[in-house]
Coordinates of N, CA and C in Angstrom, one line a residue:
X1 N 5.7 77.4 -76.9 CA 6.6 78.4 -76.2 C 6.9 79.6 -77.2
X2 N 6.7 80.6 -76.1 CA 7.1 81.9 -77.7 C 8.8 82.5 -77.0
X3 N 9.2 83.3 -77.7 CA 10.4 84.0 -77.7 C 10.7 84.5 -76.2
X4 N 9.8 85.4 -76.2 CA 10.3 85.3 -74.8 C 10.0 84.9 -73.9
X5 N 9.5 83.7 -73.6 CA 9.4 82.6 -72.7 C 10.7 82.0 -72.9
X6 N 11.4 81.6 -73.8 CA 12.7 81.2 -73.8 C 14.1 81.7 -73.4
X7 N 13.3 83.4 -74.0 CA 14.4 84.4 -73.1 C 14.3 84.5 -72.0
X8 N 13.2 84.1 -71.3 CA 13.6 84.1 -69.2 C 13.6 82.8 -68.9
X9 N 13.5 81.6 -69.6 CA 14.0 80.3 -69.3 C 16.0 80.3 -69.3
X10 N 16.4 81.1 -70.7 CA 17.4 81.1 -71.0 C 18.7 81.7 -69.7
X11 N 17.6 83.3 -69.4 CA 18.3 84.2 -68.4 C 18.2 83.0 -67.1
X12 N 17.4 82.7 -66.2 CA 17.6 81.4 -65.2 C 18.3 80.7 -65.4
X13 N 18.5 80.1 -66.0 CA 19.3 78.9 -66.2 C 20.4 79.3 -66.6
X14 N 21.0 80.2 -67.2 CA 22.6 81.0 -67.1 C 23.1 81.3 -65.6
X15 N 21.8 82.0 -64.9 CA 22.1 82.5 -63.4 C 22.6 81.1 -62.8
X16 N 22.1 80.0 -63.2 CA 21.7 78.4 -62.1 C 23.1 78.1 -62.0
X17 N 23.3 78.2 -63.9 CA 25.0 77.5 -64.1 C 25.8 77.9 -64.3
X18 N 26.0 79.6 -64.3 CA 26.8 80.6 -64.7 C 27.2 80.2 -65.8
X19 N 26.5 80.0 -67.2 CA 27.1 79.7 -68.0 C 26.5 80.9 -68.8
X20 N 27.0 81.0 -69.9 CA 26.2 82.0 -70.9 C 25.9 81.5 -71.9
X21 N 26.0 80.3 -72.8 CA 25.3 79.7 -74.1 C 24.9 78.4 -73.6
X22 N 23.7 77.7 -73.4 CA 23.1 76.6 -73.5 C 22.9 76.0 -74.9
X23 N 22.6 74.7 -75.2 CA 22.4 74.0 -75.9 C 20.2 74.0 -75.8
X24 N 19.8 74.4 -77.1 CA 18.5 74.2 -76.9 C 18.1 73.3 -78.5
X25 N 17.6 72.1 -77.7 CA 17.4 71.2 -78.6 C 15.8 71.3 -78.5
X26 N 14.7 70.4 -78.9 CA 13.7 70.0 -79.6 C 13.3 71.1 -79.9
X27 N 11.7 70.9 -79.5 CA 11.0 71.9 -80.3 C 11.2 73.7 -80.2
X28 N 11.9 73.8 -78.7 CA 11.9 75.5 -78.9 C 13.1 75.5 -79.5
X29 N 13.7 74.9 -80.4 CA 15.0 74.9 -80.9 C 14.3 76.4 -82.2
X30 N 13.5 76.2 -82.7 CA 13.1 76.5 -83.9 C 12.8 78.0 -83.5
X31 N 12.9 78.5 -82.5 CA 12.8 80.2 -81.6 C 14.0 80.5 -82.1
X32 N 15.1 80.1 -82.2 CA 16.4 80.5 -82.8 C 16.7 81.4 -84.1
X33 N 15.8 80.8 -84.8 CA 15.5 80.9 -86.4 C 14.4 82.2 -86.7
X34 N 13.1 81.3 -86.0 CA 12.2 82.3 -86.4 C 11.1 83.0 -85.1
X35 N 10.6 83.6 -85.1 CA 9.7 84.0 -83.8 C 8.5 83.7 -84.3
X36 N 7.9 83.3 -83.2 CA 6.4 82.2 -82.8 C 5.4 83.1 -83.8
X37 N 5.5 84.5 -84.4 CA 4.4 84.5 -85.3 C 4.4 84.6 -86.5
X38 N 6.1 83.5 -86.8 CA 5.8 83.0 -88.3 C 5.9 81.9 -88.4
X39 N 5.4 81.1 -86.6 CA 5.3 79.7 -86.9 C 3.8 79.2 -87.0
X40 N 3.7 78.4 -87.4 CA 2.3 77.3 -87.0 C 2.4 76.9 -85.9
X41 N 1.0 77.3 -85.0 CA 0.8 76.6 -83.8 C 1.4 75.6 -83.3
X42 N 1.3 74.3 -84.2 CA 1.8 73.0 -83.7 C 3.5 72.9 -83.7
X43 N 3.9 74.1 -83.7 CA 5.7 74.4 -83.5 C 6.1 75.0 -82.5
X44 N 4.8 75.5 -81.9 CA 5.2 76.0 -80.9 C 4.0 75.9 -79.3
X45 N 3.4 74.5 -79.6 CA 2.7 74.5 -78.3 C 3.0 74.1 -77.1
X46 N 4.5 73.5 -77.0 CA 5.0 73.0 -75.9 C 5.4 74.1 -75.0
X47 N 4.8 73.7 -73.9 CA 6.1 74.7 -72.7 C 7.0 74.4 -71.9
X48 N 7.6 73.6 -72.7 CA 9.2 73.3 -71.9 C 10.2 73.5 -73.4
X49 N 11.3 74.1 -72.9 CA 12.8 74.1 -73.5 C 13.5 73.3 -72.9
X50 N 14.0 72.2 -74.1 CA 15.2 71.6 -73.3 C 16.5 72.5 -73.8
X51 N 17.0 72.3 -72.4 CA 18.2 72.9 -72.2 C 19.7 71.6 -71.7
X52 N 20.4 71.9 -73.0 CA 22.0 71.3 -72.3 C 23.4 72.2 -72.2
X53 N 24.2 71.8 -71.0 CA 25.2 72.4 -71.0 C 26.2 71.4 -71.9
X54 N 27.0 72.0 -72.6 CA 27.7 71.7 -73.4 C 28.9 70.9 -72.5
X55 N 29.4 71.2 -71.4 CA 29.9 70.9 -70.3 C 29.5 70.5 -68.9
X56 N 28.8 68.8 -69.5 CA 28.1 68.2 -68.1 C 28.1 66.5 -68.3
X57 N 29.3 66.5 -68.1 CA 29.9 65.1 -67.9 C 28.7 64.1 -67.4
X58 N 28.4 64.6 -65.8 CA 28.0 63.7 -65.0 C 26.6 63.7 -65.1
X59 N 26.0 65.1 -65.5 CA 24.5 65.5 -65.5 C 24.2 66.0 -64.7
X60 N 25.0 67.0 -63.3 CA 25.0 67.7 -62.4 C 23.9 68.5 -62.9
X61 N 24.7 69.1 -64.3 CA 23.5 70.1 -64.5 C 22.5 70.5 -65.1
X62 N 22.0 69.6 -65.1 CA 20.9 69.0 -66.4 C 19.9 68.7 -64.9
X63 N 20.5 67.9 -63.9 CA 19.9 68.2 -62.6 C 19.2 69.2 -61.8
X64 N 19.8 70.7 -61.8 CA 20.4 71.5 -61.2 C 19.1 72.7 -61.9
X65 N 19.2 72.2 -63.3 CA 18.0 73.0 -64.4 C 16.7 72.6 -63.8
X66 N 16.6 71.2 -63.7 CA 15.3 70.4 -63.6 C 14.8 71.0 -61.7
X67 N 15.8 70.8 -61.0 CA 15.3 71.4 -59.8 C 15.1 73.1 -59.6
X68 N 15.8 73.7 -60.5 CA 15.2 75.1 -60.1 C 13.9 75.5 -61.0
X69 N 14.2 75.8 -62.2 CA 13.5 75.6 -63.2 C 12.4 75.0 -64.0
X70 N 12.9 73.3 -63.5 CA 12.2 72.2 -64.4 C 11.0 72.3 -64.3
X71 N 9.9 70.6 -64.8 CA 8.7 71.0 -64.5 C 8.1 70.8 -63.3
X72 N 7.0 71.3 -62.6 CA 6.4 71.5 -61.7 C 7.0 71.7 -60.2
X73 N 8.3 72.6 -60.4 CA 9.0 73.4 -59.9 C 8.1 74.3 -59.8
X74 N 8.6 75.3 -58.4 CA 7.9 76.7 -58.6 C 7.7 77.6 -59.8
X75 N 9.1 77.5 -60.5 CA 9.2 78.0 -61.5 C 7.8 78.0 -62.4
X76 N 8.0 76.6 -62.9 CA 6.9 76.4 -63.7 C 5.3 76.6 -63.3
X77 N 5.2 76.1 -61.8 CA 4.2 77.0 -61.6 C 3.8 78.2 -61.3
X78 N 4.8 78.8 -61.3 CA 4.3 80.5 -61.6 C 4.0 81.0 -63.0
X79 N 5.2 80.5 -64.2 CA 5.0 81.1 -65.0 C 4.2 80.1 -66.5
X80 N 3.9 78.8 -66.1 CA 3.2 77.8 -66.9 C 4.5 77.4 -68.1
X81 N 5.8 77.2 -68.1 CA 6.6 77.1 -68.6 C 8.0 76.4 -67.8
X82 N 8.4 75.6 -69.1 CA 9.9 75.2 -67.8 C 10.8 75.0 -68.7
X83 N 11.9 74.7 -67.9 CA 13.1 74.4 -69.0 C 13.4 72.8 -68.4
X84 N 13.7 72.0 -69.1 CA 13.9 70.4 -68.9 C 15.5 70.2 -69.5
X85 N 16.3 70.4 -68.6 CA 17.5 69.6 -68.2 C 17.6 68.1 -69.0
X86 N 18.9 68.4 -70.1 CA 18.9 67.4 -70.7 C 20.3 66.7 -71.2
X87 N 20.8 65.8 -71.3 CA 22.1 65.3 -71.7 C 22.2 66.3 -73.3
X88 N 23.8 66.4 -73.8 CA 24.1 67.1 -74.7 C 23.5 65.8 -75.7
X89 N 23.3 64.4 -75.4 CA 23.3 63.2 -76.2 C 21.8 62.9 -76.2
X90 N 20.8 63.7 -75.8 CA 19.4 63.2 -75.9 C 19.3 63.2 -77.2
X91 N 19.3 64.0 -78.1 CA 18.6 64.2 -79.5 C 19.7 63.6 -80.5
X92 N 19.2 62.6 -81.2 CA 20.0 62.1 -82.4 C 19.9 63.0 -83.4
X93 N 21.0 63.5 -83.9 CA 21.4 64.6 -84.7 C 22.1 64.1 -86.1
X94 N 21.9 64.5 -87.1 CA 23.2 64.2 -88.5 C 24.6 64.6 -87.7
X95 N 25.5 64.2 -88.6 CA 26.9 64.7 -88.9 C 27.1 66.5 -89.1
X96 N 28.1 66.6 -88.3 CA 27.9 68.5 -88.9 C 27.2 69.1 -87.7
X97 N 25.6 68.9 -87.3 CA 25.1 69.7 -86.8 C 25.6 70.9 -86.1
X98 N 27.0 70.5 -85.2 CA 27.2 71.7 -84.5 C 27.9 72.6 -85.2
X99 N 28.4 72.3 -86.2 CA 28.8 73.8 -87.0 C 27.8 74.6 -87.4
X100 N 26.7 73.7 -88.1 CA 25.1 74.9 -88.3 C 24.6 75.1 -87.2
X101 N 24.8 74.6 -85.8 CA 23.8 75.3 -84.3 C 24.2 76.9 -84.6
X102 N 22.6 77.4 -84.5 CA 22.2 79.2 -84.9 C 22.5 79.8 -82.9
X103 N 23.1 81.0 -83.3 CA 23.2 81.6 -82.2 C 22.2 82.7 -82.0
X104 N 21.6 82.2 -80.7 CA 20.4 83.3 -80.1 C 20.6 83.9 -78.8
X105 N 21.3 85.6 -79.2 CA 21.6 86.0 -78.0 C 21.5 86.9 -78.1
X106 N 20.1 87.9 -77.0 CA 20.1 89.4 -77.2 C 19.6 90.1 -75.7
X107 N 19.3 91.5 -75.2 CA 19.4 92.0 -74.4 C 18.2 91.1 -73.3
X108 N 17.2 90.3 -74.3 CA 16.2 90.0 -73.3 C 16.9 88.5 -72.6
X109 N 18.3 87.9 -73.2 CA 18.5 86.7 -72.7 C 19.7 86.9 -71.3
X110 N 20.2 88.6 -71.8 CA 21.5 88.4 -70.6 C 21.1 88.1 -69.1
X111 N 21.8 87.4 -68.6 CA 23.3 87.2 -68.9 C 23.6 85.8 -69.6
X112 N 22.4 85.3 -70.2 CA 22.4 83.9 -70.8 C 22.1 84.0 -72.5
X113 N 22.1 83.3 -73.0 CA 22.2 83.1 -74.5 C 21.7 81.2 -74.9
X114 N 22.0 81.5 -75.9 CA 21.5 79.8 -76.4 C 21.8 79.5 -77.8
X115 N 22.7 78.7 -77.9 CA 23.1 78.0 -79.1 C 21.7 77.2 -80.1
X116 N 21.2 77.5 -80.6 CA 19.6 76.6 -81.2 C 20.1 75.9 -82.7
X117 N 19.6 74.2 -82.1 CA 19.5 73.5 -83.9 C 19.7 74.5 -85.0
X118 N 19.9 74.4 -85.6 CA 19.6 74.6 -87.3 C 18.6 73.8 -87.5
X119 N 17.4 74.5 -88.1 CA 16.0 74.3 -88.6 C 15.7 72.6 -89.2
X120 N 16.3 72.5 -90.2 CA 16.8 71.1 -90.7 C 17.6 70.1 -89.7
X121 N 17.9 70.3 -89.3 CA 18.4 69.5 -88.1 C 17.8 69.5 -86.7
X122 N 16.8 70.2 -86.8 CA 16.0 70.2 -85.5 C 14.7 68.8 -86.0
X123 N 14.6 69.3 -86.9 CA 12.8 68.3 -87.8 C 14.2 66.8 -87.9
X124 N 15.2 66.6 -88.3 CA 15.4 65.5 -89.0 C 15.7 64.8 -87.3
X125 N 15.8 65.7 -86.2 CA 15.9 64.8 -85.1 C 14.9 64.9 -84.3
X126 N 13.7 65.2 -84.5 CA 12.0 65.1 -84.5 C 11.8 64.1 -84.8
X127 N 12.2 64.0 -85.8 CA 11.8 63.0 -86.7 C 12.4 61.6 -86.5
X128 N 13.5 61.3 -85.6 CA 14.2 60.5 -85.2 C 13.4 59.5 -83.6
X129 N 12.9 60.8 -83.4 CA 12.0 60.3 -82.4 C 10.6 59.6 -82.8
X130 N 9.7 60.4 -83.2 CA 9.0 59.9 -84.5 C 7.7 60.0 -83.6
X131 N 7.7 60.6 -82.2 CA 6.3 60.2 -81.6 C 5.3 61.4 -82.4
X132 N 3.8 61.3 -82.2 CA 3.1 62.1 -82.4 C 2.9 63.8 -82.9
X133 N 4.0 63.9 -81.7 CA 3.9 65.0 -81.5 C 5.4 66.0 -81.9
X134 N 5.9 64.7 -82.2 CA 7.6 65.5 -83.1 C 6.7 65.1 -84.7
X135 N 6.0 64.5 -85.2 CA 5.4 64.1 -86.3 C 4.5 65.9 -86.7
X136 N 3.5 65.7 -85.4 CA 3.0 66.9 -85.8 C 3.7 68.2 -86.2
X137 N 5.2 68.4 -85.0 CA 5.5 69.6 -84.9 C 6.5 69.6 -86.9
X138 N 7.0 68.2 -87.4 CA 7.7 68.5 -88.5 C 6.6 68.5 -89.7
X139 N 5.5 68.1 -89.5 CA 4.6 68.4 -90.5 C 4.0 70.1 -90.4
X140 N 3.6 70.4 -90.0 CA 3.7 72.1 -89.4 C 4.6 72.5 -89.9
X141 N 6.1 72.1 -90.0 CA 6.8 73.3 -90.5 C 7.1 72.9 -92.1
X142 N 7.0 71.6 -92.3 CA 6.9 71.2 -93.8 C 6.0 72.1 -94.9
X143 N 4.4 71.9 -94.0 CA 3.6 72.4 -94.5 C 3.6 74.0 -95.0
X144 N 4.1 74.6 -93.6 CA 4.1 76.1 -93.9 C 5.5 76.4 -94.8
X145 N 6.1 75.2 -95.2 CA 7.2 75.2 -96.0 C 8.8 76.3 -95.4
X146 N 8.8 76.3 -94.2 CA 9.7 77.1 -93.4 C 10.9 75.9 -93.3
X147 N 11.0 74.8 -93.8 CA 12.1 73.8 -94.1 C 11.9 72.8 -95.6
X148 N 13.4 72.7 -95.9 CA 13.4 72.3 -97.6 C 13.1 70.9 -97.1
X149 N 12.1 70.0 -97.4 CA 11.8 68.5 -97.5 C 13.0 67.7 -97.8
X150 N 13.5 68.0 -98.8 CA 14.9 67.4 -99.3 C 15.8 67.5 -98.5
X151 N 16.3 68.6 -97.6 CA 17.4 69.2 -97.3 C 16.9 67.7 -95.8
X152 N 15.6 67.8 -95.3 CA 15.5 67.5 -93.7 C 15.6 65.7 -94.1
X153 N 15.2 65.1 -95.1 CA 15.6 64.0 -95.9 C 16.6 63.4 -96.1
X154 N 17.6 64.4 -96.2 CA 19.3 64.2 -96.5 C 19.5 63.8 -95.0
X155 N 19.7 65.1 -94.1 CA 20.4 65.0 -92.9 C 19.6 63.7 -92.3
X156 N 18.0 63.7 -92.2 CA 17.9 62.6 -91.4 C 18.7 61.2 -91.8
X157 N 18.6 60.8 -92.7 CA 19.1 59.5 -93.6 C 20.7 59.3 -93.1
X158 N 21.5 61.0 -93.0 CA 22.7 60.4 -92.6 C 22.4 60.6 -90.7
X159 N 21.6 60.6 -90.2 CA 21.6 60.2 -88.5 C 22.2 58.5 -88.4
X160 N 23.1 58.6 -87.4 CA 24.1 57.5 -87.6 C 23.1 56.4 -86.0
X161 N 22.5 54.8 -86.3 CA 22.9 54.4 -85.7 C 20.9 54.3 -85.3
X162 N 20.2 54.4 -86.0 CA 19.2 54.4 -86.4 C 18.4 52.6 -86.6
X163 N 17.8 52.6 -86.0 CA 16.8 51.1 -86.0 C 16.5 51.5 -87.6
X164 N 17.0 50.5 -88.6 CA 16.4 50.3 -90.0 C 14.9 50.6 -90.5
X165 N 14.2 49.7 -89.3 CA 13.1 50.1 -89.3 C 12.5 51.8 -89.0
X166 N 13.1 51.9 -88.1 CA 12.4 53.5 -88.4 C 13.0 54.3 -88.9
X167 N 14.2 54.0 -90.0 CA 14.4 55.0 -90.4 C 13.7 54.6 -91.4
X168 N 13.1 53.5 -92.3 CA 12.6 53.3 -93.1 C 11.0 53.7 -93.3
X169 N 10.8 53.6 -92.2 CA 9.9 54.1 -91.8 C 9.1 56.0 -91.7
X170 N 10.3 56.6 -91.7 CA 10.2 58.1 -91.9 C 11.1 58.2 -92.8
X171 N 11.5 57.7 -93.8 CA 11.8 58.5 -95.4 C 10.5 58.0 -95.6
X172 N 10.1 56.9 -95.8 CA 8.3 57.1 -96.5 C 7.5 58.1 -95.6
X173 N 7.5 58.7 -94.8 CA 6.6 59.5 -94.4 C 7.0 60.7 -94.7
X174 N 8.3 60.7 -95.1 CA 8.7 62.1 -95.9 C 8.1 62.1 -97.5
X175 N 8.9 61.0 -97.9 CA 8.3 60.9 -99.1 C 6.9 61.1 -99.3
X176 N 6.1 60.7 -98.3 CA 4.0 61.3 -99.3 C 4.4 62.6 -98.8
X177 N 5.0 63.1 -98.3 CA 4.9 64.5 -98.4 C 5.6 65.5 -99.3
X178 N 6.2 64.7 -100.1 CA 6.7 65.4 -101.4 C 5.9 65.6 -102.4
X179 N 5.9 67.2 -102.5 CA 4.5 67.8 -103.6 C 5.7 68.0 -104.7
X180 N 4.7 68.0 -106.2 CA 5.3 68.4 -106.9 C 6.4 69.7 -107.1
X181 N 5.8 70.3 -106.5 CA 6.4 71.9 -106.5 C 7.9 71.6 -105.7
X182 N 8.1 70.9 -104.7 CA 9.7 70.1 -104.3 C 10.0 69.5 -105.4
X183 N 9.5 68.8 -106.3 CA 10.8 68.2 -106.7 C 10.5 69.0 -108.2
X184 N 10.1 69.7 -108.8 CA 10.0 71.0 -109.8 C 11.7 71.5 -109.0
X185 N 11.2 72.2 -108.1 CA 12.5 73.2 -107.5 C 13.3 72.6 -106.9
X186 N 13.7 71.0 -107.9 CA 14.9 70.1 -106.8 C 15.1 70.5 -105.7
X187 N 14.3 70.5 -104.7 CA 14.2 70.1 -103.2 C 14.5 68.6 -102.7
X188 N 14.3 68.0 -103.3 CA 14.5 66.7 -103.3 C 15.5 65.9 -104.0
X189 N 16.4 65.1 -103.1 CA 17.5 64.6 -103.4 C 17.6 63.4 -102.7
X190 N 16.9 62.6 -103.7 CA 16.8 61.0 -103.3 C 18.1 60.2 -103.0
X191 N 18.0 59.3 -101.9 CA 19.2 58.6 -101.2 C 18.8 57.0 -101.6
X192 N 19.8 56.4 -102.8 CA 19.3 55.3 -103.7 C 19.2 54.2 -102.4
X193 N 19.7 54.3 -101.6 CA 19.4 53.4 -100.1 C 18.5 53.7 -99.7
X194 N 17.2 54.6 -99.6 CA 16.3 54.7 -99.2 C 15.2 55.4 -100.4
X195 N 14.6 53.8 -101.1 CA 13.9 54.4 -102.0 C 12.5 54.6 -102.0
X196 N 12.3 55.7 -102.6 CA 10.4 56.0 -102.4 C 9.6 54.7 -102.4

């Protein structure tokens, strides 16, 4: 998804729920931060935004997204993109998150806007998920070093409520990805509960 694919997912979906700031969690979370051409491909090949309203008890409207908008709606088939209606509770997040959620709001989103992860908190709940393709998309941004290893290390480890096993399972996969040049520039701040 690039920028503004999210800015007319964003503008729709304000119109759907007359809201003006959505919740945008997984991978177009990272459009918040930076624009698609200082990302790596694999950060930005999906074409759906999930979108939550911050105010959706029942899932009315997480509903409401998925039928105007969703996938293989008209929407999506006109423009090869959708937005996927989602609980505020899909994505396991650290402690904090919503004070660092980045605000993305400009003339191409009115009358809608979008509240987006913080960078490090978008990979450590990628990474919580752990399929394929959240693997791919946090190695990509590792790689092009657009997130501190340490920093997405920290927050994931404090994600509350985590099968042992996989969390154990992705601090070692963080860990072989610690180059010397992270822990030279203390980027890394080992959690004695989860040892290399």
């Amino acid at each position: 998804m690039r920028r503004i694919e999210l800015e007319h997912v964003l503008r729709a979906a304000s119109q759907i729920l007359g809201e003006r700031d959505l919740l945008v969690i997984g991978s177009a979370s990272i459009l918040g931060t930076f624009p698609e051409t200082m990302l790596p491909i694999e950060a930005t090949r999906s074409d759906e935004a999930d979108l939550a309203s911050f105010d959706d008890k029942d899932g009315e409207k997480a509903t409401r997204i998925d039928g105007a908008i969703g996938e293989l709606s008209p929407f999506h088939q006109a423009y090869g993109y959708y937005a996927q209606g989602v609980d505020i509770t899909t994505a396991r997040l650290p402690p904090g998150w919503r004070e660092r959620l980045v605000l993305y709001r400009n003339r191409n989103t009115t009358p809608g806007g979008a509240l987006c992860l913080e960078r490090h908190d978008g990979v450590a709940s990628k990474l919580a998920a752990f399929r394929v393709k959240d693997r791919e998309f946090a190695e990509a941004l590792l790689a092009a070093r657009l997130v501190d290893i340490g920093l997405v290390r920290e927050r994931f480890a404090r994600i509350e409520d985590l099968d042992p096993r996989l969390r154990s399972r992705v601090i070692a996969w963080l860990d072989e990805r610690i180059t010397p040049a992270d822990v030279e520039g203390c980027q890394v701040r080992r959690d004695s509960r989860y040892p290399r």
